[in-house]
PDB file of C-alpha atoms in Angstrom:
ATOM      1  CA  UNK A   3     -16.804 -33.814   3.554  1.00  0.00           C
ATOM      2  CA  UNK A   4     -15.138 -35.169   7.101  1.00  0.00           C
ATOM      3  CA  UNK A   5     -13.848 -31.609   8.998  1.00  0.00           C
ATOM      4  CA  UNK A   6     -10.472 -33.718   8.738  1.00  0.00           C
ATOM      5  CA  UNK A   7     -10.006 -33.642   6.134  1.00  0.00           C
ATOM      6  CA  UNK A   8     -11.426 -30.160   5.219  1.00  0.00           C
ATOM      7  CA  UNK A   9      -9.099 -29.030   8.123  1.00  0.00           C
ATOM      8  CA  UNK A  10      -5.849 -30.900   6.436  1.00  0.00           C
ATOM      9  CA  UNK A  11      -6.556 -29.135   2.979  1.00  0.00           C
ATOM     10  CA  UNK A  12      -7.256 -25.235   3.338  1.00  0.00           C
ATOM     11  CA  UNK A  13      -4.441 -25.445   6.686  1.00  0.00           C
ATOM     12  CA  UNK A  14      -1.641 -27.801   4.635  1.00  0.00           C
ATOM     13  CA  UNK A  15      -2.131 -28.895   1.428  1.00  0.00           C
ATOM     14  CA  UNK A  16      -3.260 -25.812  -0.544  1.00  0.00           C
ATOM     15  CA  UNK A  17      -0.621 -23.648   1.894  1.00  0.00           C
ATOM     16  CA  UNK A  18       1.701 -25.849   0.739  1.00  0.00           C
ATOM     17  CA  UNK A  19       1.536 -26.720  -2.282  1.00  0.00           C
ATOM     18  CA  UNK A  20      -0.002 -22.971  -3.459  1.00  0.00           C
ATOM     19  CA  UNK A  21       3.882 -22.048  -1.783  1.00  0.00           C
ATOM     20  CA  UNK A  22       5.851 -24.957  -3.056  1.00  0.00           C
ATOM     21  CA  UNK A  23       5.081 -24.341  -6.997  1.00  0.00           C
ATOM     22  CA  UNK A  24       6.746 -19.989  -6.219  1.00  0.00           C
ATOM     23  CA  UNK A  25       9.441 -21.497  -3.942  1.00  0.00           C
ATOM     24  CA  UNK A  26      12.037 -20.647  -6.591  1.00  0.00           C
ATOM     25  CA  UNK A  27      10.871 -17.539  -8.281  1.00  0.00           C
ATOM     26  CA  UNK A  28      10.344 -13.994  -7.898  1.00  0.00           C
ATOM     27  CA  UNK A  29       6.579 -13.634  -6.346  1.00  0.00           C
ATOM     28  CA  UNK A  30       6.472 -10.027  -7.613  1.00  0.00           C
ATOM     29  CA  UNK A  31       7.473 -10.512 -10.977  1.00  0.00           C
ATOM     30  CA  UNK A  32       6.366 -13.173 -12.256  1.00  0.00           C
ATOM     31  CA  UNK A  33       2.827 -15.293 -11.429  1.00  0.00           C
ATOM     32  CA  UNK A  34       1.774 -18.858 -11.746  1.00  0.00           C
ATOM     33  CA  UNK A  35       0.626 -19.112 -15.388  1.00  0.00           C
ATOM     34  CA  UNK A  36       3.771 -17.543 -16.059  1.00  0.00           C
ATOM     35  CA  UNK A  37       5.509 -20.436 -14.357  1.00  0.00           C
ATOM     36  CA  UNK A  38       3.160 -23.641 -15.457  1.00  0.00           C
ATOM     37  CA  UNK A  39       5.583 -22.902 -19.040  1.00  0.00           C
ATOM     38  CA  UNK A  40       7.826 -25.120 -18.363  1.00  0.00           C
ATOM     39  CA  UNK A  41       6.906 -28.881 -19.049  1.00  0.00           C
ATOM     40  CA  UNK A  42       8.255 -29.554 -15.100  1.00  0.00           C
ATOM     41  CA  UNK A  43       5.710 -27.243 -13.739  1.00  0.00           C
ATOM     42  CA  UNK A  44       2.437 -28.094 -15.778  1.00  0.00           C
ATOM     43  CA  UNK A  45       1.816 -31.146 -13.506  1.00  0.00           C
ATOM     44  CA  UNK A  46       1.935 -29.182 -10.365  1.00  0.00           C
ATOM     45  CA  UNK A  47      -0.567 -26.465 -11.928  1.00  0.00           C
ATOM     46  CA  UNK A  48      -2.547 -28.474 -12.627  1.00  0.00           C
ATOM     47  CA  UNK A  49      -2.788 -30.378  -9.890  1.00  0.00           C
ATOM     48  CA  UNK A  50      -2.941 -27.276  -7.915  1.00  0.00           C
ATOM     49  CA  UNK A  51      -5.776 -26.199 -10.082  1.00  0.00           C
ATOM     50  CA  UNK A  52      -7.260 -29.076  -8.796  1.00  0.00           C
ATOM     51  CA  UNK A  53      -7.067 -29.119  -5.633  1.00  0.00           C
ATOM     52  CA  UNK A  54      -7.654 -25.645  -5.073  1.00  0.00           C
ATOM     53  CA  UNK A  55     -11.064 -25.792  -7.559  1.00  0.00           C
ATOM     54  CA  UNK A  56     -12.538 -29.198  -5.650  1.00  0.00           C
ATOM     55  CA  UNK A  57     -11.586 -28.008  -2.167  1.00  0.00           C
ATOM     56  CA  UNK A  58     -13.339 -24.205  -3.232  1.00  0.00           C
ATOM     57  CA  UNK A  59     -16.389 -25.593  -4.771  1.00  0.00           C
ATOM     58  CA  UNK A  60     -17.147 -28.556  -1.822  1.00  0.00           C
ATOM     59  CA  UNK A  61     -16.672 -25.830   0.689  1.00  0.00           C
ATOM     60  CA  UNK A  62     -18.920 -23.659  -0.538  1.00  0.00           C
ATOM     61  CA  UNK A  63     -21.566 -26.444  -1.159  1.00  0.00           C
ATOM     62  CA  UNK A  64     -21.502 -26.838   2.247  1.00  0.00           C
ATOM     63  CA  UNK A  65     -21.646 -23.583   3.665  1.00  0.00           C
ATOM     64  CA  UNK A  66     -24.755 -23.317   1.251  1.00  0.00           C
ATOM     65  CA  UNK A  67     -26.366 -26.138   2.478  1.00  0.00           C
ATOM     66  CA  UNK A  68     -26.254 -25.148   5.427  1.00  0.00           C
ATOM     67  CA  UNK A  69     -29.007 -21.859   4.114  1.00  0.00           C
ATOM     68  CA  UNK A  70     -32.055 -21.559   3.354  1.00  0.00           C
ATOM     69  CA  UNK A  71     -33.312 -20.679   1.194  1.00  0.00           C
ATOM     70  CA  UNK A  72     -30.091 -21.015  -1.372  1.00  0.00           C
ATOM     71  CA  UNK A  73     -27.494 -17.828  -1.356  1.00  0.00           C
ATOM     72  CA  UNK A  74     -27.875 -15.984  -4.254  1.00  0.00           C
ATOM     73  CA  UNK A  75     -25.644 -16.499  -6.612  1.00  0.00           C
ATOM     74  CA  UNK A  76     -25.127 -20.246  -5.778  1.00  0.00           C
ATOM     75  CA  UNK A  77     -24.884 -21.019  -9.782  1.00  0.00           C
ATOM     76  CA  UNK A  78     -21.302 -18.484  -9.094  1.00  0.00           C
ATOM     77  CA  UNK A  79     -20.027 -21.122  -7.204  1.00  0.00           C
ATOM     78  CA  UNK A  80     -20.026 -24.044 -10.513  1.00  0.00           C
ATOM     79  CA  UNK A  81     -18.470 -21.341 -12.652  1.00  0.00           C
ATOM     80  CA  UNK A  82     -15.514 -20.267 -10.538  1.00  0.00           C
ATOM     81  CA  UNK A  83     -14.974 -24.064 -10.862  1.00  0.00           C
ATOM     82  CA  UNK A  84     -15.485 -24.156 -14.509  1.00  0.00           C
ATOM     83  CA  UNK A  85     -13.477 -20.644 -15.639  1.00  0.00           C
ATOM     84  CA  UNK A  86     -10.646 -22.002 -13.525  1.00  0.00           C
ATOM     85  CA  UNK A  87     -10.832 -25.096 -15.197  1.00  0.00           C
ATOM     86  CA  UNK A  88     -10.238 -23.706 -18.455  1.00  0.00           C
ATOM     87  CA  UNK A  89      -7.587 -21.048 -16.958  1.00  0.00           C
ATOM     88  CA  UNK A  90      -5.280 -24.129 -15.810  1.00  0.00           C
ATOM     89  CA  UNK A  91      -6.264 -25.574 -19.815  1.00  0.00           C
ATOM     90  CA  UNK A  92      -5.687 -23.048 -21.431  1.00  0.00           C
ATOM     91  CA  UNK A  93      -1.974 -22.601 -22.551  1.00  0.00           C
ATOM     92  CA  UNK A  94      -0.156 -19.320 -21.372  1.00  0.00           C
ATOM     93  CA  UNK A  95       2.318 -18.366 -24.145  1.00  0.00           C
ATOM     94  CA  UNK A  96       2.020 -15.313 -25.128  1.00  0.00           C
ATOM     95  CA  UNK A  97       4.215 -14.871 -28.230  1.00  0.00           C
ATOM     96  CA  UNK A  98       3.040 -18.317 -29.467  1.00  0.00           C
ATOM     97  CA  UNK A  99      -0.782 -18.098 -28.884  1.00  0.00           C
ATOM     98  CA  UNK A 100      -1.442 -14.614 -27.989  1.00  0.00           C
ATOM     99  CA  UNK A 101      -5.291 -15.066 -28.204  1.00  0.00           C
ATOM    100  CA  UNK A 102      -5.603 -18.259 -25.932  1.00  0.00           C
ATOM    101  CA  UNK A 103      -2.828 -17.094 -23.284  1.00  0.00           C
ATOM    102  CA  UNK A 104      -5.396 -14.241 -23.694  1.00  0.00           C
ATOM    103  CA  UNK A 105      -8.505 -16.141 -22.713  1.00  0.00           C
ATOM    104  CA  UNK A 106      -6.279 -17.485 -20.045  1.00  0.00           C
ATOM    105  CA  UNK A 107      -5.847 -14.807 -18.210  1.00  0.00           C
ATOM    106  CA  UNK A 108      -9.578 -13.964 -18.529  1.00  0.00           C
ATOM    107  CA  UNK A 109     -10.474 -17.162 -17.839  1.00  0.00           C
ATOM    108  CA  UNK A 110      -8.205 -17.110 -14.021  1.00  0.00           C
ATOM    109  CA  UNK A 111      -9.107 -13.680 -12.875  1.00  0.00           C
ATOM    110  CA  UNK A 112     -12.596 -14.135 -13.653  1.00  0.00           C
ATOM    111  CA  UNK A 113     -12.579 -17.794 -11.876  1.00  0.00           C
ATOM    112  CA  UNK A 114     -11.518 -16.002  -8.641  1.00  0.00           C
ATOM    113  CA  UNK A 115     -13.668 -12.944  -9.009  1.00  0.00           C
ATOM    114  CA  UNK A 116     -16.680 -15.200  -9.493  1.00  0.00           C
ATOM    115  CA  UNK A 117     -15.880 -17.059  -5.904  1.00  0.00           C
ATOM    116  CA  UNK A 118     -15.707 -13.833  -4.613  1.00  0.00           C
ATOM    117  CA  UNK A 119     -19.228 -11.981  -5.767  1.00  0.00           C
ATOM    118  CA  UNK A 120     -19.870 -14.848  -4.172  1.00  0.00           C
ATOM    119  CA  UNK A 121     -18.897 -14.546  -1.066  1.00  0.00           C
ATOM    120  CA  UNK A 122     -19.682 -11.726  -0.477  1.00  0.00           C
ATOM    121  CA  UNK A 123     -23.203 -12.241  -1.764  1.00  0.00           C
ATOM    122  CA  UNK A 124     -23.320 -14.891   0.783  1.00  0.00           C
ATOM    123  CA  UNK A 125     -21.773 -12.846   3.917  1.00  0.00           C
ATOM    124  CA  UNK A 126     -24.179  -9.773   2.867  1.00  0.00           C
ATOM    125  CA  UNK A 127     -27.059 -13.221   3.225  1.00  0.00           C
ATOM    126  CA  UNK A 128     -26.085 -13.851   6.220  1.00  0.00           C
ATOM    127  CA  UNK A 129     -25.320 -10.707   7.942  1.00  0.00           C
ATOM    128  CA  UNK A 130     -28.701  -9.443   6.711  1.00  0.00           C
ATOM    129  CA  UNK A 131     -30.538 -12.849   8.256  1.00  0.00           C
ATOM    130  CA  UNK A 132     -28.249 -13.186  11.781  1.00  0.00           C
ATOM    131  CA  UNK A 133     -27.229  -9.514  12.368  1.00  0.00           C
ATOM    132  CA  UNK A 134     -24.380  -8.631  14.168  1.00  0.00           C
ATOM    133  CA  UNK A 135     -23.000 -12.393  14.244  1.00  0.00           C
ATOM    134  CA  UNK A 136     -21.405 -12.271  10.846  1.00  0.00           C
ATOM    135  CA  UNK A 137     -19.615  -9.160  10.606  1.00  0.00           C
ATOM    136  CA  UNK A 138     -16.288 -10.613  11.842  1.00  0.00           C
ATOM    137  CA  UNK A 139     -16.338 -12.652   8.730  1.00  0.00           C
ATOM    138  CA  UNK A 140     -17.588  -9.644   5.938  1.00  0.00           C
ATOM    139  CA  UNK A 141     -14.606  -6.970   7.438  1.00  0.00           C
ATOM    140  CA  UNK A 142     -12.243  -9.886   7.402  1.00  0.00           C
ATOM    141  CA  UNK A 143     -13.501 -10.760   3.355  1.00  0.00           C
ATOM    142  CA  UNK A 144     -13.068  -7.045   3.046  1.00  0.00           C
ATOM    143  CA  UNK A 145     -10.059  -6.751   4.171  1.00  0.00           C
ATOM    144  CA  UNK A 146      -8.839  -9.931   2.011  1.00  0.00           C
ATOM    145  CA  UNK A 147      -9.623  -8.347  -0.792  1.00  0.00           C
ATOM    146  CA  UNK A 148      -8.754  -5.042   0.363  1.00  0.00           C
ATOM    147  CA  UNK A 149      -4.840  -6.304  -0.298  1.00  0.00           C
ATOM    148  CA  UNK A 150      -5.453  -8.590  -2.789  1.00  0.00           C
ATOM    149  CA  UNK A 151      -6.251  -5.200  -4.574  1.00  0.00           C
ATOM    150  CA  UNK A 152      -3.124  -4.044  -2.938  1.00  0.00           C
ATOM    151  CA  UNK A 153      -0.589  -6.385  -4.243  1.00  0.00           C
ATOM    152  CA  UNK A 154      -2.380  -6.253  -8.005  1.00  0.00           C
ATOM    153  CA  UNK A 155      -1.736  -2.083  -7.014  1.00  0.00           C
ATOM    154  CA  UNK A 156       2.027  -3.079  -6.084  1.00  0.00           C
ATOM    155  CA  UNK A 157       3.082  -5.378  -8.770  1.00  0.00           C
ATOM    156  CA  UNK A 158       1.485  -3.834 -10.908  1.00  0.00           C
ATOM    157  CA  UNK A 159       0.084  -7.705 -12.192  1.00  0.00           C
ATOM    158  CA  UNK A 160      -1.756 -10.596 -10.976  1.00  0.00           C
ATOM    159  CA  UNK A 161       1.657 -11.980  -9.250  1.00  0.00           C
ATOM    160  CA  UNK A 162       2.039 -15.275  -7.807  1.00  0.00           C
ATOM    161  CA  UNK A 163       2.576 -13.130  -4.075  1.00  0.00           C
ATOM    162  CA  UNK A 164      -1.194 -12.129  -4.669  1.00  0.00           C
ATOM    163  CA  UNK A 165      -1.936 -15.592  -6.376  1.00  0.00           C
ATOM    164  CA  UNK A 166      -0.476 -17.485  -2.971  1.00  0.00           C
ATOM    165  CA  UNK A 167      -2.472 -14.487  -0.740  1.00  0.00           C
ATOM    166  CA  UNK A 168      -5.867 -14.261  -2.173  1.00  0.00           C
ATOM    167  CA  UNK A 169      -5.352 -18.394  -2.721  1.00  0.00           C
ATOM    168  CA  UNK A 170      -4.338 -19.243   1.397  1.00  0.00           C
ATOM    169  CA  UNK A 171      -6.637 -15.899   2.868  1.00  0.00           C
ATOM    170  CA  UNK A 172      -9.955 -17.045   1.178  1.00  0.00           C
ATOM    171  CA  UNK A 173      -9.190 -21.579   1.167  1.00  0.00           C
ATOM    172  CA  UNK A 174      -8.728 -20.416   5.282  1.00  0.00           C
ATOM    173  CA  UNK A 175     -11.736 -18.093   5.506  1.00  0.00           C
ATOM    174  CA  UNK A 176     -14.294 -20.693   4.000  1.00  0.00           C
ATOM    175  CA  UNK A 177     -12.439 -22.990   6.107  1.00  0.00           C
ATOM    176  CA  UNK A 178     -13.186 -21.140   9.230  1.00  0.00           C
ATOM    177  CA  UNK A 179     -16.835 -19.262   8.091  1.00  0.00           C
ATOM    178  CA  UNK A 180     -17.927 -23.177   7.427  1.00  0.00           C
ATOM    179  CA  UNK A 181     -16.782 -23.912  11.171  1.00  0.00           C
ATOM    180  CA  UNK A 182     -18.181 -21.227  12.725  1.00  0.00           C
ATOM    181  CA  UNK A 183     -21.973 -22.283  10.752  1.00  0.00           C
ATOM    182  CA  UNK A 184     -22.007 -25.589  12.449  1.00  0.00           C
ATOM    183  CA  UNK A 185     -21.274 -23.867  15.700  1.00  0.00           C
ATOM    184  CA  UNK A 186     -16.957 -25.290  15.718  1.00  0.00           C
ATOM    185  CA  UNK A 187     -15.425 -21.876  16.028  1.00  0.00           C
TER     186      UNK A 187
END
């Protein structure tokens, strides 16, 4: 992907669409699943899911192409995208459809877990291959994941605050990692 498009997407489009989706809600007591129930937000949720899913799929494959042999767990990129799509298209209406709502939560949560596990495996492999060169990225990812766990504990649910923080920080993190790998950072 073009560097300008990646920068625009990571630093502007994803943060803007992520924040705007939850703009007028309480970020600690609600989440994107609940917000997507309204008819006026269904399309916005689908757009957000498509944008985020395609971005992570593309940028992580670009990162992976720079590593020979391919990073361990590379199939987690596709699995994460598939789970995100399943989460976006599965309705979250717990009163009317409890089992599909449960599946929606599982799909959405596991999508983020697959993305995180892939990044951990990738950075571990880079740190082993290039000692000291990627330790700041390992610490950065550790801080993102620790902060995410703290947000989860503080709200007691996967809140909009957690979804906003995780989405934006990991999008920017991946963009900076790709820049580092191509010697641009």
